[in-house]
Short mmCIF file of C-alpha atoms in Angstrom, two decimals:
data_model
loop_
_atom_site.label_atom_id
_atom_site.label_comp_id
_atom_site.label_asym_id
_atom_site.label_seq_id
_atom_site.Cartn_x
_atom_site.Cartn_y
_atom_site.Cartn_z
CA UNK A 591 0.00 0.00 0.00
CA UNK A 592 1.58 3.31 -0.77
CA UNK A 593 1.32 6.44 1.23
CA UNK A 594 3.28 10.03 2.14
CA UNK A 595 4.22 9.08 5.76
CA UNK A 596 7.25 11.76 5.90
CA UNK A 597 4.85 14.99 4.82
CA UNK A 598 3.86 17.41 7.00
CA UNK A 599 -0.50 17.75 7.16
CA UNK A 600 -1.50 21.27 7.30
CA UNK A 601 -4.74 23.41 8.15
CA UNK A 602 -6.33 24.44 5.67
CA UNK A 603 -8.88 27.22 6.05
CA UNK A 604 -11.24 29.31 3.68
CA UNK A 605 -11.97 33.11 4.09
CA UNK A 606 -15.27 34.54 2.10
CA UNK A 607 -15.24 38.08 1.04
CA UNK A 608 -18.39 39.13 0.30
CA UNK A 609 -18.75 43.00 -1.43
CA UNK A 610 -22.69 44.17 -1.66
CA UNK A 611 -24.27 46.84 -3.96
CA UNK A 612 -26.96 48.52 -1.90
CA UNK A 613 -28.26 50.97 -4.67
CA UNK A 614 -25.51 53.31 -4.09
CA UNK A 615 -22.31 52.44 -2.75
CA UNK A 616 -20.60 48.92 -2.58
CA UNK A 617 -20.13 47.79 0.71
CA UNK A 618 -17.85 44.32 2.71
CA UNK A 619 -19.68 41.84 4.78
CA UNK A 620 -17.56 41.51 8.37
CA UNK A 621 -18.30 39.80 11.18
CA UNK A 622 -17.37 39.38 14.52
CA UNK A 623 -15.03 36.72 14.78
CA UNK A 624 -16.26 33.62 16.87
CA UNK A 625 -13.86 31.62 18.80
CA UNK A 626 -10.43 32.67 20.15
CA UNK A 627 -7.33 34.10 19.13
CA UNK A 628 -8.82 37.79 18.23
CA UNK A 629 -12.48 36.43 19.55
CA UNK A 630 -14.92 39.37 18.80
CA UNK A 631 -12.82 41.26 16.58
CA UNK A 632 -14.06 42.05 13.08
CA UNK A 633 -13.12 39.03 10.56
CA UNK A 634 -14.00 37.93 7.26
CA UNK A 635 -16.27 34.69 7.34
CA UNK A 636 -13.73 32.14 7.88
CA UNK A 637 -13.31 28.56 8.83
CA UNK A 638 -11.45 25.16 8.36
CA UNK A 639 -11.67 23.06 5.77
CA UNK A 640 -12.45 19.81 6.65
CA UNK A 641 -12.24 16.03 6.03
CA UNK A 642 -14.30 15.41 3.20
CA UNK A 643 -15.62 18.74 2.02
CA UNK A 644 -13.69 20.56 -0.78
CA UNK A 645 -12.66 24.08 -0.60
CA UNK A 646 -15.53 25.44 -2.83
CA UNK A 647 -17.90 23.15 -0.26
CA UNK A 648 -16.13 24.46 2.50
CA UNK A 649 -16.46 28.63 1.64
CA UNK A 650 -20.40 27.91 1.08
CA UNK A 651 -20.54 26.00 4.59
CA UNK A 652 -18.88 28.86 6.27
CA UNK A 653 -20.36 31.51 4.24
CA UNK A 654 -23.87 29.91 4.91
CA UNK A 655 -23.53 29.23 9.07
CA UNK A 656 -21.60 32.75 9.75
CA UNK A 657 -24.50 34.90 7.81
CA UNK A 658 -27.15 32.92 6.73
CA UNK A 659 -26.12 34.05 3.17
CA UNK A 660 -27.50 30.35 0.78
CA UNK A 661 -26.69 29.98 -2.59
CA UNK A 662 -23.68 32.35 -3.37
CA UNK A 663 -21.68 32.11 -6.05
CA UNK A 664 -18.30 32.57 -4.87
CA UNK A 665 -14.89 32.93 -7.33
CA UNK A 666 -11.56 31.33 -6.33
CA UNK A 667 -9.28 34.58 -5.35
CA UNK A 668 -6.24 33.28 -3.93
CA UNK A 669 -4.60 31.38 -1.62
CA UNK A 670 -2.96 32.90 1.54
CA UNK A 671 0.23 30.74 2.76
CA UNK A 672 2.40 33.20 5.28
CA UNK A 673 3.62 31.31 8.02
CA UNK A 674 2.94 33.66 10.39
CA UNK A 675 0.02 34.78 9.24
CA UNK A 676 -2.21 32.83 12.09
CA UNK A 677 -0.42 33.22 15.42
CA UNK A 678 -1.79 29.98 16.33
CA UNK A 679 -0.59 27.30 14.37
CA UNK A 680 0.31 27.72 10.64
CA UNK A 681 -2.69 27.46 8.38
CA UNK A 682 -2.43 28.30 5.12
CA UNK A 683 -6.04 29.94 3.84
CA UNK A 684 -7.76 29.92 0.45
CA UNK A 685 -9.70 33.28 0.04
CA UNK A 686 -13.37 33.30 -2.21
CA UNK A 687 -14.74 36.64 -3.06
CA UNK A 688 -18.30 37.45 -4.55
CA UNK A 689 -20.31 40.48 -5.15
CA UNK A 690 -23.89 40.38 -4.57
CA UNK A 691 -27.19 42.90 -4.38
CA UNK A 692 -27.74 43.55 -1.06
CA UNK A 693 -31.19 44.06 -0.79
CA UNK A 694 -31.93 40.70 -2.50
CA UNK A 695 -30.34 38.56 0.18
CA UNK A 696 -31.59 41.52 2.92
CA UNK A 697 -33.57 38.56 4.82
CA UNK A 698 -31.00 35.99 4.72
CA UNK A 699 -29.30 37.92 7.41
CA UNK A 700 -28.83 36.07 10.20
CA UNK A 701 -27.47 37.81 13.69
CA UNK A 702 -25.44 35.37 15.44
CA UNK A 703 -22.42 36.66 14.56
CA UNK A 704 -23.70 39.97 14.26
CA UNK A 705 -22.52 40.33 10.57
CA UNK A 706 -22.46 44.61 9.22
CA UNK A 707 -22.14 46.02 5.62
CA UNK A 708 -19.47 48.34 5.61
CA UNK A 709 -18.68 51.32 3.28
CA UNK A 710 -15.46 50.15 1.51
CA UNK A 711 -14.00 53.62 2.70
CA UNK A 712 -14.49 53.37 6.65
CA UNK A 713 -12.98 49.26 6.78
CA UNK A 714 -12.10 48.78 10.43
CA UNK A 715 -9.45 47.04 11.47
CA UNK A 716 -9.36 43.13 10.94
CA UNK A 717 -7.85 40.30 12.16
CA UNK A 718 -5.01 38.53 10.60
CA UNK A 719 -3.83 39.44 6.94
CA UNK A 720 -7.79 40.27 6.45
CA UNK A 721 -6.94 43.82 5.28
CA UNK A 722 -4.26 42.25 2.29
CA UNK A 723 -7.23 39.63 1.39
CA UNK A 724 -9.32 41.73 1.32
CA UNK A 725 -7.08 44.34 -0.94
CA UNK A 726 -6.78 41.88 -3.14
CA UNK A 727 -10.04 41.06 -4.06
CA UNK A 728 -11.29 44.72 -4.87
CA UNK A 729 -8.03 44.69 -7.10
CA UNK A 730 -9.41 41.69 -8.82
CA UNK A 731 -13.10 43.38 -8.82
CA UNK A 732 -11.43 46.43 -10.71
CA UNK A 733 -9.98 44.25 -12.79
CA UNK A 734 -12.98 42.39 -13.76
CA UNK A 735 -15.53 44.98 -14.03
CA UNK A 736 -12.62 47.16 -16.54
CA UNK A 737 -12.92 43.60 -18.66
CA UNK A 738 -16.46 42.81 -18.59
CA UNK A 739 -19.61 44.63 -17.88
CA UNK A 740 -20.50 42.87 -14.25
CA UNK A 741 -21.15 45.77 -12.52
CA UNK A 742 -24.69 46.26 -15.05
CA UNK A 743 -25.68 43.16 -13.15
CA UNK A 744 -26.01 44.51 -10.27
CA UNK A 745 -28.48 47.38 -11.05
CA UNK A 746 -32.02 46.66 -10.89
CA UNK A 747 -34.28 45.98 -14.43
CA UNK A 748 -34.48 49.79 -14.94
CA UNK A 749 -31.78 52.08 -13.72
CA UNK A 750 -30.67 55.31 -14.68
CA UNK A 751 -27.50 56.35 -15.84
CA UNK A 752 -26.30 58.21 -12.67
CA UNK A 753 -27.22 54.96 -10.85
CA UNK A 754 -24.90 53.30 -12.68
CA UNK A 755 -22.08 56.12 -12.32
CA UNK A 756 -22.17 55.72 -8.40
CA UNK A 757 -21.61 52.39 -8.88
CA UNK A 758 -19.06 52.61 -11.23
CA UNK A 759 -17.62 55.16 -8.72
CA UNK A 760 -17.90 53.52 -5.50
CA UNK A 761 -15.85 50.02 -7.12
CA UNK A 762 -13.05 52.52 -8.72
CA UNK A 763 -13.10 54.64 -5.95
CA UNK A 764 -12.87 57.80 -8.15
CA UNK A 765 -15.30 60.68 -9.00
CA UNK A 766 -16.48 60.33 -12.67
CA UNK A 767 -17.43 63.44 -15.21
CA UNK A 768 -21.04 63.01 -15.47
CA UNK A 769 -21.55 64.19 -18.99
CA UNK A 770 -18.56 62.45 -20.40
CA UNK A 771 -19.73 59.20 -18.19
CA UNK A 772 -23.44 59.56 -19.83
CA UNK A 773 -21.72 60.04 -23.38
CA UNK A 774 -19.61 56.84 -22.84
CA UNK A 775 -21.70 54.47 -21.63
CA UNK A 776 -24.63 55.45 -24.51
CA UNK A 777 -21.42 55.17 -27.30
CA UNK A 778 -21.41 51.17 -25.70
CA UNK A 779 -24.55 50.27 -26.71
CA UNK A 780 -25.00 48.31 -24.04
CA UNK A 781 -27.90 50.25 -22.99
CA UNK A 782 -31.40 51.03 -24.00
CA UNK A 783 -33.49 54.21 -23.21
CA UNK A 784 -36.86 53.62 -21.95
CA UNK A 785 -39.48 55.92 -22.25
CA UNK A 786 -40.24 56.52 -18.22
CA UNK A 787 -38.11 58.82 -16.35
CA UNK A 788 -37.08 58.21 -12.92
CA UNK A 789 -38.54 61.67 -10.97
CA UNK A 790 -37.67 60.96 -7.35
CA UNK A 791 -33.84 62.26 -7.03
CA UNK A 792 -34.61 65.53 -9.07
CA UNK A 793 -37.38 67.58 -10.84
CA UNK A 794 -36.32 67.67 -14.07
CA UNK A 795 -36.11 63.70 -13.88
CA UNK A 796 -33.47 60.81 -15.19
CA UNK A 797 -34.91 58.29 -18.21
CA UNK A 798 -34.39 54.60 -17.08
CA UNK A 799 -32.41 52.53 -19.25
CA UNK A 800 -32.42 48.53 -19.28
CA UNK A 801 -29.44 46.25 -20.29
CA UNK A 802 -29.17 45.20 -24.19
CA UNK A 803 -28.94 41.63 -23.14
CA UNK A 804 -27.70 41.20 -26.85
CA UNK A 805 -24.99 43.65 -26.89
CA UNK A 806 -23.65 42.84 -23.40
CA UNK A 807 -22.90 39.07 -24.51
CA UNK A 808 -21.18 40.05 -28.01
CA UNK A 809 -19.60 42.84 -25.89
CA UNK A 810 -16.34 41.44 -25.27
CA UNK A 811 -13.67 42.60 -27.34
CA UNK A 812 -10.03 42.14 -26.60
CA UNK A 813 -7.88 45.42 -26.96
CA UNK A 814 -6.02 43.82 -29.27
CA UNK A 815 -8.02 43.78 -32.19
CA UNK A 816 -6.11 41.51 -33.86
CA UNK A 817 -6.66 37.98 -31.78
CA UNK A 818 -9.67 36.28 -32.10
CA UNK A 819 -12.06 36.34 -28.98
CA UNK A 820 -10.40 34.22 -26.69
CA UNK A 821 -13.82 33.16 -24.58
CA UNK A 822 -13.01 35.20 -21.27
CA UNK A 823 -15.16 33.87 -18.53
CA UNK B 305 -2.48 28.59 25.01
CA UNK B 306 -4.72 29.08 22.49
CA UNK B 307 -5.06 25.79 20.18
CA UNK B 308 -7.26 24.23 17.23
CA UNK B 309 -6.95 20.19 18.42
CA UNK B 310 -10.12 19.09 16.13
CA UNK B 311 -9.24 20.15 12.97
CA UNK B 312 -8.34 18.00 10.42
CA UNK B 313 -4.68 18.45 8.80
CA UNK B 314 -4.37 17.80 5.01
CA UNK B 315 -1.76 17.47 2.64
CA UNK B 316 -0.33 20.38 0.25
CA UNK B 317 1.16 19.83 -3.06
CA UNK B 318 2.49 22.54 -5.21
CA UNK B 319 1.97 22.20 -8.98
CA UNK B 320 3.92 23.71 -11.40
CA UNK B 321 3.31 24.63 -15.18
CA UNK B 322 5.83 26.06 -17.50
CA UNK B 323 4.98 27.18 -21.16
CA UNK B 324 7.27 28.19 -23.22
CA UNK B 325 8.27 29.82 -26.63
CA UNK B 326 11.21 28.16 -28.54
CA UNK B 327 10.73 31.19 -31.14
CA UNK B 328 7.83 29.41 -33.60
CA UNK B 329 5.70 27.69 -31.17
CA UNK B 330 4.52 27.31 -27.71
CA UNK B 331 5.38 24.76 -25.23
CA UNK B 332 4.50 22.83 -22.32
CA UNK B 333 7.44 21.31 -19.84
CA UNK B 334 6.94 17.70 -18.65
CA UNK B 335 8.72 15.24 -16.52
CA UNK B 336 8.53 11.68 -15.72
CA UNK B 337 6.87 11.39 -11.69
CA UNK B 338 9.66 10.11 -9.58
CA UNK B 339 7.81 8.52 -7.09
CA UNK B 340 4.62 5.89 -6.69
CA UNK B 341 1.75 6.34 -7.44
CA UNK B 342 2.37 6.76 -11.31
CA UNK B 343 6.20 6.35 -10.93
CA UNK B 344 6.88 7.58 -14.31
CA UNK B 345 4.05 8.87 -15.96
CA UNK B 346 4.23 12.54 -17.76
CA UNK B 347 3.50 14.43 -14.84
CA UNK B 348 3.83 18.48 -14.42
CA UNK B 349 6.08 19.88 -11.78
CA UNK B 350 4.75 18.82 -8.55
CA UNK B 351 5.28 18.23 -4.76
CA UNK B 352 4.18 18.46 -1.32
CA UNK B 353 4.68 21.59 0.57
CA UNK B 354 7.08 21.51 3.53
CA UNK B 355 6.69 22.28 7.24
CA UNK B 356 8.77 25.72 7.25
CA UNK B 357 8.23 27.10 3.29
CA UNK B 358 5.24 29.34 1.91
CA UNK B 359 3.96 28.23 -0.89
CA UNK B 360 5.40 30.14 -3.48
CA UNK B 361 8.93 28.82 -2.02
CA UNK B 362 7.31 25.16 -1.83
CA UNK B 363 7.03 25.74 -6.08
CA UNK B 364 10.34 27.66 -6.62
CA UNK B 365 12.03 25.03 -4.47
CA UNK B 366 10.04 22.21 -6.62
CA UNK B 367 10.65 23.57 -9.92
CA UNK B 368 14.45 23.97 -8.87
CA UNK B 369 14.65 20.15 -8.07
CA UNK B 370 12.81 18.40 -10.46
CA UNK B 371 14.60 20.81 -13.56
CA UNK B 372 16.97 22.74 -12.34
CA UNK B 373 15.51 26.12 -13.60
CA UNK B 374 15.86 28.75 -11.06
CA UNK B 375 14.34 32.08 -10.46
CA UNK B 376 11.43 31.47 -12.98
CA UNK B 377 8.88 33.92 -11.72
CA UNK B 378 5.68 31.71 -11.64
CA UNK B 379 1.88 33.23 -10.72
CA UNK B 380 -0.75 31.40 -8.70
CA UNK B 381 -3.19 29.90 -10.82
CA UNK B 382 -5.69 27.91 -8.71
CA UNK B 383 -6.11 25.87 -5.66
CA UNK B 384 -7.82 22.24 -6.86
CA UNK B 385 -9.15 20.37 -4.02
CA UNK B 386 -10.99 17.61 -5.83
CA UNK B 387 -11.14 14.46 -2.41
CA UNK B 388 -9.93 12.09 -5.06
CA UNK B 389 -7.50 14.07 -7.05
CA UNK B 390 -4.75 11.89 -5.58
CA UNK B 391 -5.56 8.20 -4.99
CA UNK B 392 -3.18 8.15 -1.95
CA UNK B 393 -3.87 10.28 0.66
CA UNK B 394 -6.10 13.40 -0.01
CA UNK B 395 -4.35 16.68 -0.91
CA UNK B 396 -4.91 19.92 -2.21
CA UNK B 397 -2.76 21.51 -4.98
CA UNK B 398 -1.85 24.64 -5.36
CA UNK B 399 -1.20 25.62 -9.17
CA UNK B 400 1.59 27.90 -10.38
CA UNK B 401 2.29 29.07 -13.98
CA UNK B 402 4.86 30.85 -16.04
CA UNK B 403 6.01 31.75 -19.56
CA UNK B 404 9.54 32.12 -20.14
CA UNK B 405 12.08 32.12 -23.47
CA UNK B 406 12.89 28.20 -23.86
CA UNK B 407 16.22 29.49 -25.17
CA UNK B 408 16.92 31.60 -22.31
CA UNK B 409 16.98 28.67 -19.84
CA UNK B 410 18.19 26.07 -22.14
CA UNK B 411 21.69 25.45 -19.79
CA UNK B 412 19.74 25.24 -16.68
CA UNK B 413 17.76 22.20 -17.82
CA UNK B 414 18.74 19.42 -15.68
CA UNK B 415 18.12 15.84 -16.67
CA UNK B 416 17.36 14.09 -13.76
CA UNK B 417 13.60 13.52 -14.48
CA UNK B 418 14.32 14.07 -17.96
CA UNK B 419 11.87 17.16 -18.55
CA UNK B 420 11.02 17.13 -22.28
CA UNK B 421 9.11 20.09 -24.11
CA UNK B 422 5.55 19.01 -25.69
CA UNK B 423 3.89 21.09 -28.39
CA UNK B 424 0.60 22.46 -26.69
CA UNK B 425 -1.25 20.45 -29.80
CA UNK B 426 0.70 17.27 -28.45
CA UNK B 427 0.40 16.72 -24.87
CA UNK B 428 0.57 13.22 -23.66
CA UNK B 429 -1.70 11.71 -20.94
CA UNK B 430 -0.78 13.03 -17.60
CA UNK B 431 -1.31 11.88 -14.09
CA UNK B 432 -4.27 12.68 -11.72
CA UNK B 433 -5.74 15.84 -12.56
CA UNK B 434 -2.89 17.65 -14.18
CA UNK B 435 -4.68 17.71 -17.90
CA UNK B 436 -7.42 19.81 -15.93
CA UNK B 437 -4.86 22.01 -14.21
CA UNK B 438 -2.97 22.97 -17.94
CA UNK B 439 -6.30 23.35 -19.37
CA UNK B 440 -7.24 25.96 -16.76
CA UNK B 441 -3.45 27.55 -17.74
CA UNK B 442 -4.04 27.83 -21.31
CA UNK B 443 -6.95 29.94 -20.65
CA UNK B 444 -5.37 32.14 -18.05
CA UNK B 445 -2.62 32.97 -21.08
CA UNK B 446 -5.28 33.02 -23.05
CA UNK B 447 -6.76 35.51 -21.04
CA UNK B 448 -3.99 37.48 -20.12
CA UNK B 449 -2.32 37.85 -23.70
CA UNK B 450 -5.95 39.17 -24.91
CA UNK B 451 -5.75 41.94 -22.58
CA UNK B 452 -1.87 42.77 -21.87
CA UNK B 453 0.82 42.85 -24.47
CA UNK B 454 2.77 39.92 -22.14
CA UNK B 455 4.11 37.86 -25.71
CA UNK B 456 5.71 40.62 -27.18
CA UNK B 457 8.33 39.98 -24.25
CA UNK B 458 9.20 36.79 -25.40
CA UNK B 459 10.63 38.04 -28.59
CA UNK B 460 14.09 39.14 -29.19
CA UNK B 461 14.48 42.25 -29.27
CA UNK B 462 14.45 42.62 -32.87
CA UNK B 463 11.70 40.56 -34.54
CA UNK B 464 9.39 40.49 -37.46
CA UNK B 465 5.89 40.49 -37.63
CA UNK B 466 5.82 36.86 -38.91
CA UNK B 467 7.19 35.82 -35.51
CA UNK B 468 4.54 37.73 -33.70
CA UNK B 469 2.35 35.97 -35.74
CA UNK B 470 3.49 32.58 -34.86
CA UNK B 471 3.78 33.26 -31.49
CA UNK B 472 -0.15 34.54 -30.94
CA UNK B 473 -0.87 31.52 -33.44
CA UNK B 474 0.37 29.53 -31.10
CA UNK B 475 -1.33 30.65 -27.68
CA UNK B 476 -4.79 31.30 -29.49
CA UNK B 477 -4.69 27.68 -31.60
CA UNK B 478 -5.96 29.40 -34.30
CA UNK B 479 -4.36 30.63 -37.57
CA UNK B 480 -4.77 34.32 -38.41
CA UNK B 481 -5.15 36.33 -41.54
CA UNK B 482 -1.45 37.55 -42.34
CA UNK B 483 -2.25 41.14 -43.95
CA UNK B 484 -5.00 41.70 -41.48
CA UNK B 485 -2.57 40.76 -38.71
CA UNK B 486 0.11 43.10 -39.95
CA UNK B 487 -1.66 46.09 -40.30
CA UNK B 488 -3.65 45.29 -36.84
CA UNK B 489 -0.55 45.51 -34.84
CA UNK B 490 1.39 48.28 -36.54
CA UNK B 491 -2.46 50.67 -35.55
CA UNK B 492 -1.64 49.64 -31.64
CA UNK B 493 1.62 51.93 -32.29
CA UNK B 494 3.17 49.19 -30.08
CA UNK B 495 5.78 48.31 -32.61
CA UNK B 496 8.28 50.58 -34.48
CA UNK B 497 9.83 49.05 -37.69
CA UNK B 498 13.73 49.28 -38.16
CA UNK B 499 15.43 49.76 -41.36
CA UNK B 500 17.11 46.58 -41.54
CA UNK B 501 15.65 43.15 -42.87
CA UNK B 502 15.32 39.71 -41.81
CA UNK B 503 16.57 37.85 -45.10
CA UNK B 504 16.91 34.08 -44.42
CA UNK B 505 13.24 32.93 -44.60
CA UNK B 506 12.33 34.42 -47.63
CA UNK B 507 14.08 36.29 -50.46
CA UNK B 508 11.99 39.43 -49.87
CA UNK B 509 12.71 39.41 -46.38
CA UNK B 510 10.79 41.11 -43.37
CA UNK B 511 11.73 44.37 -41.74
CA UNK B 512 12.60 43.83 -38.04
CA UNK B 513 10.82 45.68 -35.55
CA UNK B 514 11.44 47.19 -31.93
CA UNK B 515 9.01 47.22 -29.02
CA UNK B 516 7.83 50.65 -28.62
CA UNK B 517 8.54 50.98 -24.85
CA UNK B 518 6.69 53.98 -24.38
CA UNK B 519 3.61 52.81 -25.63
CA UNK B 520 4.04 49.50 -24.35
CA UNK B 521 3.09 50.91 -20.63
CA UNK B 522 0.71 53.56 -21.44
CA UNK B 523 -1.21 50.78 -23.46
CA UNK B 524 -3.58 49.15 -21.30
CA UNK B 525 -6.77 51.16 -21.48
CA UNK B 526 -10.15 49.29 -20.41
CA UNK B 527 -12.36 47.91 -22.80
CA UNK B 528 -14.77 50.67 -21.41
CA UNK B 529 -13.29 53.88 -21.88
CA UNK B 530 -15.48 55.67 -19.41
CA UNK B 531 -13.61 54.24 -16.36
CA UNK B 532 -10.41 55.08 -15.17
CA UNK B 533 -6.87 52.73 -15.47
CA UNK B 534 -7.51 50.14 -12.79
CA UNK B 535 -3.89 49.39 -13.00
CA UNK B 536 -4.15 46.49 -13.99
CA UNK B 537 -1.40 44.02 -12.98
#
């Protein structure tokens, strides 16, 4: 019978980093940690991975039991391998990241571990290497919503276009033009004008738009013109 | 003294996977396994991560060994955490790729496990989930060439447009049209033609071409030009 008898076992935990859109700003999902070292501080939703759960089983598991939050589709980030990085014992942590409309999974919400949304600019301070994981993943967020037009997902069926500029605004963390921002995004033609107007935020009104589902999947186009479409995902 | 005593401890591999460019084509770098299971199947790169090493040491460290190249910088791919990904014992494997200049590294290349160079359209069957793991490679390069101009630094520094060609040919599996190709990448303004000639592969000959360093880092600009350089890495 072969085995590995010389190789060291490690633990093996998973961190979820959950942003939310809630209409106008995107917000992190923190709770307070449960169990000692750093017991009550805010965390990420973390937990170990255990015997016969993978790691994408695992992040929903501790996703679901530290929030209540079912059914998340989380992305693979990275994977965390300092040695220091729990005081503890050395655990080596594989991060998921998602970002999800807030007020759809409003009632999920479960208190136990008293999870808050917080504004991406007022982050407290959180355990562990938390605060890199969690740079990380609005990196990769920037990254992917340059690439691919997630952030439209977010908005509701009709939005208007300065819904969509906060948005845009709160991931890059950077005030847009608005008139250059309403030119651009029209020149995309990923968006079609509806005939209502939005009249709540001012008197003169905004029109809605809704998505061109058409446009948005042909959409992708590398900057180099010259390759073919390589099927980004 | 704080500890976790019911936690499971699992094994951690490190995978590595090396493409490279021998000047016309893209390749993948194999060895033959060293150890049982699979004792000499094509295998990539791999093996387990030690007590005192992160994991991007654990794959320097692994590459070293099992080819002798040294100071490749690889990127982490993916974590793959399939329970019966390894018949043995379970373990999780962390992925790490690179592209380098097959030339560049050719004295380094030690023969102990007798790495061998596969055309990407020829790989041969490979052990436990490592097919899976170069799949999900290809498309990262895939990805990343689409969006970054990361092949043109595999050229010499003079080259011709032919060898571009081949190169992108090569990562995209695909062939492309030769005039439309040409005049594509001389509009990115990435590429600045020299006066002399490349005459041995045809009688006309091809100009040679420099990078255009300048334009080379202002290039990136998102696919939607109403959003700010996320500096993208």
């Amino acid at each position: 019978m072969v085995h590995y008898p010389k190789q060291s076992r490690i633990l093996v935990a998973v961190d979820c980093i959950i942003f939310g859109f809630d209409g106008s700003e995107v917000k992190l999902l923190l709770i307070h940690r449960g169990f000692v070292p750093e017991k009550g501080k805010w965390s990420l939703m973390g937990g170990f991975v255990q015997k016969n759960e993978s790691l994408e089983e695992a992040a929903a598991r501790v996703l679901k039991t530290l929030t209540g939050l079912d059914g998340v589709y989380m992305e693979q980030l990275h994977t965390f391998s300092d040695q220091r990085r729990d005081p503890v014992e050395r655990t080596i942590s594989v991060t998921y990241f998602a970002l999800i409309d807030i007020h759809q999974y409003e009632d999920q919400l479960s208190d136990q571990f008293r999870p808050e949304w917080f504004s991406l600019k007022k982050i407290p301070a959180l355990i562990f290497d938390h605060a890199k994981m969690v740079e990380m993943a609005r990196q990769k967020l920037r990254y992917k919503a340059a690439i691919h037009p997630i952030l439209f997902e977010l908005l509701p069926k009709k939005f208007t276009i300065p819904q969509l500029q906060l948005l845009y605004e709160s991931v890059f963390d950077q005030e847009l033009d608005k008139r250059n921002f309403s030119r651009k995004v029209l020149s995309t033609g990923l968006v079609v004008k509806l005939k209502e107007k939005e009249k709540r935020k001012s008197r003169r009104g905004a029109f809605y738009f809704r998505l061109n589902k058409k446009n948005y999947s042909d959409e992708f186009h590398s900057i180099f013109n010259f390759i073919p479409n390589p099927e980004l995902v």
